[in-house]
XYZ file of N, CA, C and O in Angstrom:
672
model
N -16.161 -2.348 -14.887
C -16.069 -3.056 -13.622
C -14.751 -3.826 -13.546
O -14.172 -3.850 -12.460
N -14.320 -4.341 -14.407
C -13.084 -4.961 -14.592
C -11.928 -4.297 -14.393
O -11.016 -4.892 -13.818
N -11.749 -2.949 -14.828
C -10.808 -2.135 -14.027
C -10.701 -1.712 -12.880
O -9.665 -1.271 -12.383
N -11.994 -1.828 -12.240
C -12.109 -1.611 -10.639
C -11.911 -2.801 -10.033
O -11.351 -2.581 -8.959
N -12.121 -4.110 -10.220
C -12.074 -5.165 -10.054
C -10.216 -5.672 -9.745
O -9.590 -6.312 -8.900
N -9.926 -4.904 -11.034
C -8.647 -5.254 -11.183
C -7.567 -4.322 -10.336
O -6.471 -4.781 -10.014
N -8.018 -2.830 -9.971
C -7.338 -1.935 -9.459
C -7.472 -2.283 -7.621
O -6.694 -1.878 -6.758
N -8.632 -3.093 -7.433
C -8.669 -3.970 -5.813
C -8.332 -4.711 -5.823
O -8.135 -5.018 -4.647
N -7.821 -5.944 -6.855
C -7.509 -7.121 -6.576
C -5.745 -6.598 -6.649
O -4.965 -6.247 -5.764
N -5.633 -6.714 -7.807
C -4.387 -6.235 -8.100
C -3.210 -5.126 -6.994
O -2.031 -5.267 -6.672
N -4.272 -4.029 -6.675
C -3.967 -3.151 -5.967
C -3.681 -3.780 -4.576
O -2.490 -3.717 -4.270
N -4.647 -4.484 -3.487
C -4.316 -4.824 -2.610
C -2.959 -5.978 -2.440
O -2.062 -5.905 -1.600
N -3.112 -6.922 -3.395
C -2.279 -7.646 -3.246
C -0.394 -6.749 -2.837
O 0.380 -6.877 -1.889
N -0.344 -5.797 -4.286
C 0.917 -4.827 -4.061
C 1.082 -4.375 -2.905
O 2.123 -4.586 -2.283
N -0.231 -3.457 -2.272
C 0.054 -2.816 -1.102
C 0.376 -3.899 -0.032
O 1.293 -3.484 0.677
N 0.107 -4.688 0.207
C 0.259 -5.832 1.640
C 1.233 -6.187 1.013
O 2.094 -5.539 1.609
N 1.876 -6.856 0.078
C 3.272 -7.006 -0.389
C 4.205 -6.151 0.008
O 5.073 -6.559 0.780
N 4.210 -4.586 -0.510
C 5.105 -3.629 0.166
C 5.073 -3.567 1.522
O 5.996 -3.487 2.332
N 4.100 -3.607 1.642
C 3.517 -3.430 3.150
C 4.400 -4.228 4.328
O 4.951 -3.871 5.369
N 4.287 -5.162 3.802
C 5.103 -6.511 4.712
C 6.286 -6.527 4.594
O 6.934 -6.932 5.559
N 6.767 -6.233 3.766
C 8.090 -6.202 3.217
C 8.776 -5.236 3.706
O 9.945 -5.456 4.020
N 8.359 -4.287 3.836
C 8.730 -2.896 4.926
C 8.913 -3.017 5.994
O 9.983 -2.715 6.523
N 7.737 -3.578 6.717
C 7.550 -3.896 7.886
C 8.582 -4.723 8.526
O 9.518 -4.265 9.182
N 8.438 -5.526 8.381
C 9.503 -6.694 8.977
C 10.587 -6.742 9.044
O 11.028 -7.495 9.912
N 11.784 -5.822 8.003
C 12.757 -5.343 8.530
C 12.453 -4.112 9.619
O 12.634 -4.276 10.826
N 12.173 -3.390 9.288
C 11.868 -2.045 10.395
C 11.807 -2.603 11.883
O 12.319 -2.031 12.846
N 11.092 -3.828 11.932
C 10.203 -4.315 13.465
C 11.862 -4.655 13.814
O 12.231 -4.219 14.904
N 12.851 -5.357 13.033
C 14.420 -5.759 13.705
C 14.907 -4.315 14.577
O 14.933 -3.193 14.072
N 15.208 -4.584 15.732
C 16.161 -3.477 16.226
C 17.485 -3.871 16.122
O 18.164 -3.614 17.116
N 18.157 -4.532 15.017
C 19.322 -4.680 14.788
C 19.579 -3.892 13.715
O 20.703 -3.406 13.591
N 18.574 -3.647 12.775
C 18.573 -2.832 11.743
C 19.507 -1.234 11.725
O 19.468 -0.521 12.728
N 19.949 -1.000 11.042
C 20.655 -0.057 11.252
C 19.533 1.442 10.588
O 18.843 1.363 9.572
N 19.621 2.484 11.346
C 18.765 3.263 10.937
C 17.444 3.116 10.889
O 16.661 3.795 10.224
N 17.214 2.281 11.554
C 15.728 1.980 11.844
C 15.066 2.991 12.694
O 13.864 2.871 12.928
N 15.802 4.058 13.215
C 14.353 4.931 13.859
C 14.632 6.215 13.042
O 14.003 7.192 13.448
N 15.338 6.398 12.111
C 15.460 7.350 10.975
C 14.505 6.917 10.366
O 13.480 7.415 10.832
N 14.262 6.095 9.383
C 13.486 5.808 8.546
C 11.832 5.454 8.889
O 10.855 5.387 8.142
N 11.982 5.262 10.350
C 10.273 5.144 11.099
C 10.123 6.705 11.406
O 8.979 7.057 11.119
N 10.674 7.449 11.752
C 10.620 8.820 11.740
C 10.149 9.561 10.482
O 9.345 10.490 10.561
N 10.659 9.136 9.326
C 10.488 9.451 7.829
C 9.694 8.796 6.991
O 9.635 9.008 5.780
N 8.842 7.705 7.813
C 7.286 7.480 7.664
C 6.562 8.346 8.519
O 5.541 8.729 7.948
N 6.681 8.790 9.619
C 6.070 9.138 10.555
C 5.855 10.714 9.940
O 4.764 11.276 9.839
N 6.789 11.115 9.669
C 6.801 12.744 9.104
C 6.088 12.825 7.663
O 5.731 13.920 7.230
N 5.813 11.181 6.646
C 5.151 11.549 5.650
C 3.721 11.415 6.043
O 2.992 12.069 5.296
N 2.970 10.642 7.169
C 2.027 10.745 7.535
C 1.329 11.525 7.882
O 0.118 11.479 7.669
N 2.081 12.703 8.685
C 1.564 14.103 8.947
C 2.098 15.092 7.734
O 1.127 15.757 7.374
N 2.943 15.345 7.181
C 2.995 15.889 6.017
C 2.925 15.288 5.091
O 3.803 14.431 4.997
N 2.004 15.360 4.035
C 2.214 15.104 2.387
C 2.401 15.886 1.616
O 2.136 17.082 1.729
N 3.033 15.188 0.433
C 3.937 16.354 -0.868
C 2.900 17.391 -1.291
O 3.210 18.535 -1.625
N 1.165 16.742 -1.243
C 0.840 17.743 -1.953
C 0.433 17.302 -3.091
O 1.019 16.274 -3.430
N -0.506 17.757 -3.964
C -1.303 17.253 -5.179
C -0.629 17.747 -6.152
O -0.938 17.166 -7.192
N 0.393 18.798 -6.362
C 1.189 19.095 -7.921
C 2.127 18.254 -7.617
O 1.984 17.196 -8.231
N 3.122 18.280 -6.855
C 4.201 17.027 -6.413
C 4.288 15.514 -6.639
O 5.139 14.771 -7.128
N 2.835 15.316 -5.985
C 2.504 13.780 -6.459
C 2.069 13.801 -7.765
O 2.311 12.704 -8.268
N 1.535 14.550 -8.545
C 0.987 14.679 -10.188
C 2.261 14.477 -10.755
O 2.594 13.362 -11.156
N 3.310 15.862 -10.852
C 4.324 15.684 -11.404
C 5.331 14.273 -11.337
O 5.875 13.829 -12.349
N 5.503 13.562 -9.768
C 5.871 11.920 -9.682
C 5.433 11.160 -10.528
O 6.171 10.644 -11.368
N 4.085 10.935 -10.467
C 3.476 10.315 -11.406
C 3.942 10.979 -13.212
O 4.149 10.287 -14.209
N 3.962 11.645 -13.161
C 3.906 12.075 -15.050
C 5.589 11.620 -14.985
O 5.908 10.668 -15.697
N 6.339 12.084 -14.399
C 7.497 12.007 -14.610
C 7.930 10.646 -14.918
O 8.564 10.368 -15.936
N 7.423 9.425 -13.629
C 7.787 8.157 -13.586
C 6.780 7.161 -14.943
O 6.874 5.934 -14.987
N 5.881 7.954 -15.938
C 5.606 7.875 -17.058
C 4.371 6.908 -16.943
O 4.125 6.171 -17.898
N 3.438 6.872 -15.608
C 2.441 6.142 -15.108
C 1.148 7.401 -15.479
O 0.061 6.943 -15.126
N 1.064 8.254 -15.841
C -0.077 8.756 -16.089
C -0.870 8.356 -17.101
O -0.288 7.810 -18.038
N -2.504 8.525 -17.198
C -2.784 7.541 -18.015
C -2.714 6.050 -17.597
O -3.317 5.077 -18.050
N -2.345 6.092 -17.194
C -1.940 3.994 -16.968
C -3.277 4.194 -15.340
O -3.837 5.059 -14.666
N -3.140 2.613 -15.492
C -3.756 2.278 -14.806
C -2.932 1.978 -13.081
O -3.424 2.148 -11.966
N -1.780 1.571 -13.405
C -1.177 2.278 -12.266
C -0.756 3.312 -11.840
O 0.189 3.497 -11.074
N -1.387 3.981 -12.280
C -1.259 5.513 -11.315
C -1.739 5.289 -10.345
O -1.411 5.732 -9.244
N -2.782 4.405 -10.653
C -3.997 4.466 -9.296
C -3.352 3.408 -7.970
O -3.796 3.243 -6.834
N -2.373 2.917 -8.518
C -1.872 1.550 -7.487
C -0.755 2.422 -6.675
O -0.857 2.735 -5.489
N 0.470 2.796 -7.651
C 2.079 2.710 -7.062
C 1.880 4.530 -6.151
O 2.628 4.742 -5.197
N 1.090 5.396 -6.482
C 1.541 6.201 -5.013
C 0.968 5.809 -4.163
O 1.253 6.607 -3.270
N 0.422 5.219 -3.825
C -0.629 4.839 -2.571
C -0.079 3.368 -2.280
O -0.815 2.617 -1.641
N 0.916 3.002 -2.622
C 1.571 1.682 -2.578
C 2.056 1.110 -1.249
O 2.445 -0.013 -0.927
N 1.852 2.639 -0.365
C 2.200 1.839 1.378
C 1.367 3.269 1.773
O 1.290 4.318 1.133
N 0.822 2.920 2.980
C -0.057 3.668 4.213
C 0.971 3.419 5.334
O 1.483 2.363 5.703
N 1.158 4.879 5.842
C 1.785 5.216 6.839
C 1.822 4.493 8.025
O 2.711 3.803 8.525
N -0.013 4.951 8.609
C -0.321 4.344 9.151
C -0.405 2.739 9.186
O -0.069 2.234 10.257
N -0.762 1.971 8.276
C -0.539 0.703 8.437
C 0.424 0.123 8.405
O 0.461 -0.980 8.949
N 1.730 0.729 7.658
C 3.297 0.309 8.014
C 3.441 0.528 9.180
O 4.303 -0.283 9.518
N 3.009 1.411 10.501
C 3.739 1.430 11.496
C 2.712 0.768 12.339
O 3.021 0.763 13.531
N 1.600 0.221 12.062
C 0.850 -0.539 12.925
C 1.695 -2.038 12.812
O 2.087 -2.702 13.771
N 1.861 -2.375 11.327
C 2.452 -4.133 10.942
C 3.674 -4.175 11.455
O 3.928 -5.231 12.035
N 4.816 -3.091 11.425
C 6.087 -2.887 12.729
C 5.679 -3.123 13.446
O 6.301 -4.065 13.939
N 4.586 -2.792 14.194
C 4.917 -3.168 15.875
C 4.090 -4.765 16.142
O 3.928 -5.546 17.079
N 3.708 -4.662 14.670
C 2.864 -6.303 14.820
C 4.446 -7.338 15.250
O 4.863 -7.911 16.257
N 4.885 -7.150 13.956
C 6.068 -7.420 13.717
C 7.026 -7.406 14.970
O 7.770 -8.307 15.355
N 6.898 -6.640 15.299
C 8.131 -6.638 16.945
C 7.271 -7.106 17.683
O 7.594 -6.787 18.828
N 6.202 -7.779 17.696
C 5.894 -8.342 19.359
C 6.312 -9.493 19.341
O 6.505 -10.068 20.412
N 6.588 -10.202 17.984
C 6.640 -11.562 17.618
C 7.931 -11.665 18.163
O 8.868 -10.951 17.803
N 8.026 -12.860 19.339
C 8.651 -13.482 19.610
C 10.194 -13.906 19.217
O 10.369 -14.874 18.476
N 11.157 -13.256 19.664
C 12.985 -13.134 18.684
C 13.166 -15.145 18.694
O 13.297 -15.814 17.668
N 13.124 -15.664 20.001
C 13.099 -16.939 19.822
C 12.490 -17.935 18.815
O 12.983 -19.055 18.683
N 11.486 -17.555 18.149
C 10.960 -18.364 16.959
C 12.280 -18.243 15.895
O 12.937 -19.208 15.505
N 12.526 -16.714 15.492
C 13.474 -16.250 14.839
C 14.919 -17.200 14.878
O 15.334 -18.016 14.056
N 15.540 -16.708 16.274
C 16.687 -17.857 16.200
C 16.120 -19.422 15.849
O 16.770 -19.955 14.949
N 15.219 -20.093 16.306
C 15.174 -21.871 16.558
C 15.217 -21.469 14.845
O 16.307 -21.759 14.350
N 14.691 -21.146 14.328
C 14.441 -21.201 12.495
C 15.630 -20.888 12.091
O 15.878 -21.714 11.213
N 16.913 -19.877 12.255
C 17.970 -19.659 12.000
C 18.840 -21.012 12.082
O 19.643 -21.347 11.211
N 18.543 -21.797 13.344
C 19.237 -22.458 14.077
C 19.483 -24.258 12.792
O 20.269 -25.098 12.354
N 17.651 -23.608 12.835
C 17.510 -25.329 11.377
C 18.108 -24.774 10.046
O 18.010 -25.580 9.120
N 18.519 -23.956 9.829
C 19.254 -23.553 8.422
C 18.425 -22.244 7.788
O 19.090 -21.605 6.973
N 17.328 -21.844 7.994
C 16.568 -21.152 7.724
C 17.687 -19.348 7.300
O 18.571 -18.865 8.008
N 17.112 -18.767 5.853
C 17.723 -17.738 6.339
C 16.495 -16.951 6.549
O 15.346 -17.342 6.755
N 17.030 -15.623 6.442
C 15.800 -14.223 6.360
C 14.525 -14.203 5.946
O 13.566 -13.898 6.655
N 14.476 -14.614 4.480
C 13.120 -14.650 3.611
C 13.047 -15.939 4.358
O 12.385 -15.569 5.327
N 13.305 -17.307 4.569
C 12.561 -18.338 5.031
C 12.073 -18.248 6.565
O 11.275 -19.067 7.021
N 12.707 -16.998 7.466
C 11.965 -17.081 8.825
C 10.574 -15.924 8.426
O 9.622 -15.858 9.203
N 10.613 -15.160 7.285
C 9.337 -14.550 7.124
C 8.515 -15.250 6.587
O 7.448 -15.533 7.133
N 8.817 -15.614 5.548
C 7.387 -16.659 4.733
C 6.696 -17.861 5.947
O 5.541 -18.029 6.336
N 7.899 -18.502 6.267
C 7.282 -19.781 6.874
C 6.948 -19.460 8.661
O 6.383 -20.275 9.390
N 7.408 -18.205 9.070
C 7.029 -18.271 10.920
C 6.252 -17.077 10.798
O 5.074 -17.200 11.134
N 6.853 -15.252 10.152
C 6.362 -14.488 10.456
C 4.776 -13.862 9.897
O 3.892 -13.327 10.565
N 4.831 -14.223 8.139
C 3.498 -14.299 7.668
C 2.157 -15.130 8.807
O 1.361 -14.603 9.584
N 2.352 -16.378 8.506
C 1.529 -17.061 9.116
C 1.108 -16.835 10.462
O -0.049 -17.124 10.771
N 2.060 -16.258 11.476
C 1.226 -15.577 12.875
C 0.947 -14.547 12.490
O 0.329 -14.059 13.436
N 0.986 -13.506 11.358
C 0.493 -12.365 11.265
C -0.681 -12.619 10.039
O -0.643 -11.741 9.177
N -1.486 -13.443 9.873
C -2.263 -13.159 9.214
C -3.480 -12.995 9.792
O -4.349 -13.617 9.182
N -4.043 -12.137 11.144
C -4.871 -11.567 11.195
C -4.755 -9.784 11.182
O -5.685 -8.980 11.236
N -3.572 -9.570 11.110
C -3.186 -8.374 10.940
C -3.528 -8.398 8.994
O -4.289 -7.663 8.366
N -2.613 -9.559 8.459
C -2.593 -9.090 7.438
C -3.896 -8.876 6.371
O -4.023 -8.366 5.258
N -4.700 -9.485 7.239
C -6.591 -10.393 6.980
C -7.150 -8.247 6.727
O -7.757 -7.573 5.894
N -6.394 -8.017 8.123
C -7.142 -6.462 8.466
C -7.088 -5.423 7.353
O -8.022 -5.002 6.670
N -5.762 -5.090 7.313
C -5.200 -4.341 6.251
C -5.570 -4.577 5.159
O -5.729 -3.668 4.345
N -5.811 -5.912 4.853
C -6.104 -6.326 3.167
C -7.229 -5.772 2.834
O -7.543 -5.313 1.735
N -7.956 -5.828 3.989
C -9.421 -4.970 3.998
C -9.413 -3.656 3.804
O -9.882 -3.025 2.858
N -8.811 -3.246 4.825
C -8.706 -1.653 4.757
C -8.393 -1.343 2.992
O -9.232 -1.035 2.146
N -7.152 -1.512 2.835
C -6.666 -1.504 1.483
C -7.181 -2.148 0.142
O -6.608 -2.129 -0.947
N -8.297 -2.679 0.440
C -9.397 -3.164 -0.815
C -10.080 -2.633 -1.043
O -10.513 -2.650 -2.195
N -10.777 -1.559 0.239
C -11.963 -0.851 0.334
C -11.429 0.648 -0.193
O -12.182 1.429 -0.777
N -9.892 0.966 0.124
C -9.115 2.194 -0.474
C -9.418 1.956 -2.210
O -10.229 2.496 -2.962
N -8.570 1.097 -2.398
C -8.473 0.593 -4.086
C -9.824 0.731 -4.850
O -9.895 1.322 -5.927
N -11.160 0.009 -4.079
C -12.145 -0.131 -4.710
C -12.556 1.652 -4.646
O -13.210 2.219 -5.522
N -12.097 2.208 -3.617
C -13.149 3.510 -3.791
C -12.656 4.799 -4.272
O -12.908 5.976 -4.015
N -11.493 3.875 -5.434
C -10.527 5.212 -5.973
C -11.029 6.213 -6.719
O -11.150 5.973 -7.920
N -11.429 7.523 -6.229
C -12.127 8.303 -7.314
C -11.388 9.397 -7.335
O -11.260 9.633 -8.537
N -10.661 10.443 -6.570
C -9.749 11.317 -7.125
C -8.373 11.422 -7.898
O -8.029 12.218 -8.771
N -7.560 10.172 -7.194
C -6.830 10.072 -8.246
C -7.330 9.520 -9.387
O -6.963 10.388 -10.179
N -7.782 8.878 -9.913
C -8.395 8.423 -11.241
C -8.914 9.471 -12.142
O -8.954 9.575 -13.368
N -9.387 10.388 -10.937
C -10.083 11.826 -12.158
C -8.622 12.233 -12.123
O -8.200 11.829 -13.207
N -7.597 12.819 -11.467
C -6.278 13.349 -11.789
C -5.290 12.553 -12.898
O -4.763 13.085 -13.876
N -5.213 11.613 -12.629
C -4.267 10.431 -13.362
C -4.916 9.975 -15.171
O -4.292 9.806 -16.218
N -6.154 9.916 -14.906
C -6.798 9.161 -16.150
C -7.367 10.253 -17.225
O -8.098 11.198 -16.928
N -6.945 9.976 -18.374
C -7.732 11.345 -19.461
C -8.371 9.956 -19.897
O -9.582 10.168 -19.840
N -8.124 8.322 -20.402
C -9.173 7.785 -21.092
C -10.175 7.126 -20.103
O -9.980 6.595 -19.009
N -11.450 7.351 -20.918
C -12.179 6.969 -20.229
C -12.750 5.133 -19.767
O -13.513 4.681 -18.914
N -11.765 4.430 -21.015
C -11.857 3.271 -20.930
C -11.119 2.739 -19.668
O -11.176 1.605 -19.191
N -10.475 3.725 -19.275
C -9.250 3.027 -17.539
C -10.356 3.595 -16.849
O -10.329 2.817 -15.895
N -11.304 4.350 -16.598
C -11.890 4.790 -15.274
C -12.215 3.620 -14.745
O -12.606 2.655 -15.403
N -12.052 3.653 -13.401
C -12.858 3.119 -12.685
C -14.668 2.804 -12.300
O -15.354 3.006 -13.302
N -15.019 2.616 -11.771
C -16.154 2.378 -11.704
C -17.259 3.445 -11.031
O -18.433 3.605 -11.363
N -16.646 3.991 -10.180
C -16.964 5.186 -9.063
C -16.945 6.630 -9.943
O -17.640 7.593 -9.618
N -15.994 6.625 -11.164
C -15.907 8.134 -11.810
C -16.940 7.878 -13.130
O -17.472 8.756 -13.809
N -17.049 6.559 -13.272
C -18.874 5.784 -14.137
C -19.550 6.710 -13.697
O -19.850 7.790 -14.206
N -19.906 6.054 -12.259
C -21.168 6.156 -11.839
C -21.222 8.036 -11.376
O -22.181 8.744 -11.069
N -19.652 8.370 -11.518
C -20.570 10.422 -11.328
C -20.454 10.961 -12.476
O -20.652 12.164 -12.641
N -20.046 9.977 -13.636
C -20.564 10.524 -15.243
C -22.035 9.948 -14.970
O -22.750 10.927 -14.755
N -22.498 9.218 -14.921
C -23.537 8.933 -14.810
C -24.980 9.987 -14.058
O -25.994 10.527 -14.499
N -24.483 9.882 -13.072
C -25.153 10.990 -12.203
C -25.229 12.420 -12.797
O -26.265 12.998 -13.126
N -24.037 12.868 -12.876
C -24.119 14.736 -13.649
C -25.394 14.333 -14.688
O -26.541 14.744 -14.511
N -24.978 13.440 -15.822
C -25.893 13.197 -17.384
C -27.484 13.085 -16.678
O -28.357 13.921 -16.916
N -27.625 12.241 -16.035
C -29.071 12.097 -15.416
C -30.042 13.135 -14.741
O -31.265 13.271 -14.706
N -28.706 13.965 -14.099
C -29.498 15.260 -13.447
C -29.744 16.347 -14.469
O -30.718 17.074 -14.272
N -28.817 16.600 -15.779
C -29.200 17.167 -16.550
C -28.181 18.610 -16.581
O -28.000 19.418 -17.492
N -27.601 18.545 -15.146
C -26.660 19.440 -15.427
C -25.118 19.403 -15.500
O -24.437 18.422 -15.205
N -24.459 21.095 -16.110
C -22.885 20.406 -16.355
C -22.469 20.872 -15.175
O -22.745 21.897 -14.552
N -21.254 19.313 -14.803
C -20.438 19.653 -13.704
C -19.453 20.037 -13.504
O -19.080 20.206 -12.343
């Protein structure tokens, strides 16, 4: 339970971290290349690499086995990066300057103006992305050979096969 425990707590925190962190430059239309790179979320949302592609990422970047396997590919949702952009762009440019204006730079107009009006967005996602983390069961069977990292969910269908009596 403690690895599942730890792969939602742990896990969500990263994802809404990246998450935000993405976001909030992207939402600037001063940004340079900003509809390249929303395009090139947009195109990984409808296409993905694919299950040997992402295996081989993972083995390569030397996370297999580990317990973050289960965290860093799944480390941003498409979809919820381009929902927290447009959270992000409705917010008001004038808060932005008056905070520039008191000395404030970049990271201090996000922490102290843009977090705090977005934390019912960020309330949402944390959810979404807790309930992902907690209910990790395919990558964990792909990623994990020990059985001491499983999660809790690939327990309970060792559990199940042994009880029914047959092999799965």
């Amino acid at each position: 339970i403690l690895v599942t425990v730890f792969i939602a707590g742990f896990g969500t925190f990263c994802n809404m971290l990246a998450t935000c962190l993405t976001a909030y430059p992207l939402a600037k239309k001063r940004m340079r290349g900003r509809r390249v790179l929303l395009f090139l979320v947009l195109f990984t949302m409808l296409f993905s690499g694919g299950m040997i592609p992402t295996f081989l990422v993972v083995k390569m970047l030397g996370l297999y086995n580990s317990i973050f396997a289960l965290i860093v590919p799944s480390l941003i949702s498409a979809f919820n990066l381009i929902v927290m952009t447009n959270f992000f762009a409705q917010l008001p440019e004038e808060l932005e300057e008056s905070a520039k204006m008191d000395g404030a730079n970049d990271l201090m107009v996000w922490i102290r103006i843009a977090l705090p009006l977005s934390l019912p967005a960020i309330a949402t996602f944390s959810l979404f992305y807790a309930v992902n983390n907690w209910n990790t069961f395919f990558s964990a069977i792909l990623y994990l050979d020990d059985a001491k990292k499983w999660p809790i969910q690939v327990l309970l269908r060792q559990v199940v096969i042994l009880s029914s009596g047959s092999v799965g």
